[in-house]
Amino acid sequence: MPPITMRLNPTVVHTPKAPTGIRGLDTVMGGGVPSGRTTLLEGGPGMGKTVLALQTLVHGARAHGEPGIFVAFEEHPERIVRNAESFGWDLSSLEGDRLAFLDARPDTDLIQSGAFDLGGLLAVLGARTKRMGAKRIVFDALDVVLALMPDARSVRREVYRLHDWLLANELTAIITTKAARTAGDANEAASFMQFMVDCAIVLGHDLVQGVSQRHLRVVKYRGSSFLENVHPYVIGPEGFEVARTDTDKDSQARISTERLSTGVSRLDTMLGGGYFRGAAILVTGAPGTAKTTLSGAFTLSSCERGDRTIFVSFDSPPAEIVRNLASVAIDLAPHVAAGTLKVVAAHALRGSAESHLLYIERLVEEHGARCLVIDPVSALGKSGNDKVSRSVVERLVEWCKHVGVTLMCTSLIDVEHRDAEGTPIQISTIADTWIHLDYLVRGGERNRTLSIVKSRGTEHSNQVRELLLSHGGVTLADVYVAGGEVLMGTLRFERERAERQTTHEREEDQERSKRLLDVETAELGARLEILRTQLALKERERRALDAAGDEDVDRHSAGLRSVHDLRGGDRMTTDGGGSDG
Amino acid sequence: MADAGDDHSVRLRLYVAGEGPNSRQARENLRVICEAHLAGRHVIEVLDVFEEPERALDDGVYLTPQLLVLVLPPATPRTVVGNLSEREVVLRALGVSDGVA
């Protein structure tokens, strides 16, 4: 028995889909336009209706073996083909049996007399469809031919005729028409066509602070769910590209436990080993707080690890970035030369935030990058209004997570709002690791500080560190906290020296005491020796004295005896008595 | 329906789409106009787009019914789209003045 799988994402397939091959659009539409059904594409001039429609046709012919017919009511097919060449679609390889153009532009000298219909067109197309085995068809600018109809009833009748014919031939069709701005026949046609067709897409655009933001919205899709929101899009160098604003929450974001070095060894320690692979890292700070340097350190370590990396700079040209980083021992030049690293300059004033996003995504894909650095991501904020830009950055983060690319963004913090520590673009909430750089001005110095505001899934140090830049590289130093104040730079140095001095002095004192004691011990030892010698001397003296005494007495009695004998006087008793001493 | 033509005949080609109402009306309107104004001086060829789509494609006929007034190259044929219910318009396209009637 096959396992039962539940799909919770909004792309559950009810209706067979015909993929458009347009980046993002198939996701938005849950796989593509309805197969064998009609899709209405509405939009103002220059919105890219023709591009979208033709791209779908080309994709069908090339990738799905579905030949297609392009019916041009407004533009000359030659012009359409020429415009398409700039997208590199290589139409000439398809033209003939896989892709056909029909020039159905009404004759400008057309004379009208009475009612008419699209019978001829459908007959011609019917024959062509059979011969080619066509599966897809585009009616580009149908409004042009409908405008020739004498009344609304005729318009309605012809649209139904066309729709019935498409269904009967089981063609996957895209009908493009100009947006209904003003009341009139075209307007009416567009609105009832929306009711008739199975799927309807509207293209629109807003001008926000002088930057055009194009957006697409699927307004209807019978038998299928779809992402209903407004989706920004651009017409890029390869054609139509739609950005997704909704995220598939259960998207298979690759969770990694691999740690990537930050390029600053003490920072690695503070983060418990480095950043996680696939994480989004945000570095915020005022101008001059070394945001670029910190991203450069990460870039270098990524390259050294062998990860293909892209460094997108909105501020400086690539050569300048490389030169400036080399001054702090971050030498990127060999990695640029080896092709591991690509440094790209993106100027904030060219194109909308949307086009930047898609441009960056394509860069990453083409380069096969595993690490991406954007310096600063806040430059995207210049490209449109805050609301749109915020979602652009959020989508960038989500996209990077989805494809497993480690993203490091720097963000400029408005000096006036520094205290808030918030970023103008609120990516801080979706960033995994947020490092804040700042500077303290004290004692006539400006010193850089680094602190980790947050780091998901990682034990991290809560300490503020001093960030030191020198031609030896980037290092972190402990800061001194004294009386509730953080000491840095010279103050820190002085403090360190003072501490060293104190220790030194204490050591010397101890040494001196020890020596003094040694001397005293030696002295006492010596004195002890002298005393011991003196004692021995005295004892010997005493013994000598004892021995000498006995002899004397003997000699004395003998002497007396001799004297007595000599005198010949009285007899003396030997036991004394006659002592005269 | 076509009369035998000579060098001075007006050569006409009418595209119709089967037996649809507009196509039927066009055929009838053209017959009446030609009989009244071009009797013996015209050749009419009627083509059904469903039967001869390649001919329609060659002539770029997508709107039906459609009348082509054929002239010698390099001039391009004049075309009249519709069921030919507006007689003055058709006559102008045929190069026939209304006064002849």
PDB file of C-alpha atoms in Angstrom, chain A residues 95 162 185 213 246 265 361 479 549:
ATOM      1  CA  GLU A  95      10.221  28.385 -36.033  1.00  0.00           C
ATOM      2  CA  LEU A 162     -13.228  32.155 -30.057  1.00  0.00           C
ATOM      3  CA  ASP A 185     -15.993  48.519 -25.742  1.00  0.00           C
ATOM      4  CA  GLN A 213       7.368  48.760  -9.460  1.00  0.00           C
ATOM      5  CA  ASP A 246       4.412  34.484  -0.092  1.00  0.00           C
ATOM      6  CA  SER A 265      39.065  33.881  15.528  1.00  0.00           C
ATOM      7  CA  GLU A 361      19.463  35.592  -7.291  1.00  0.00           C
ATOM      8  CA  VAL A 479      37.087  45.792  27.015  1.00  0.00           C
ATOM      9  CA  GLY A 549      92.215  20.134  88.919  1.00  0.00           C
TER      10      GLY A 549
END
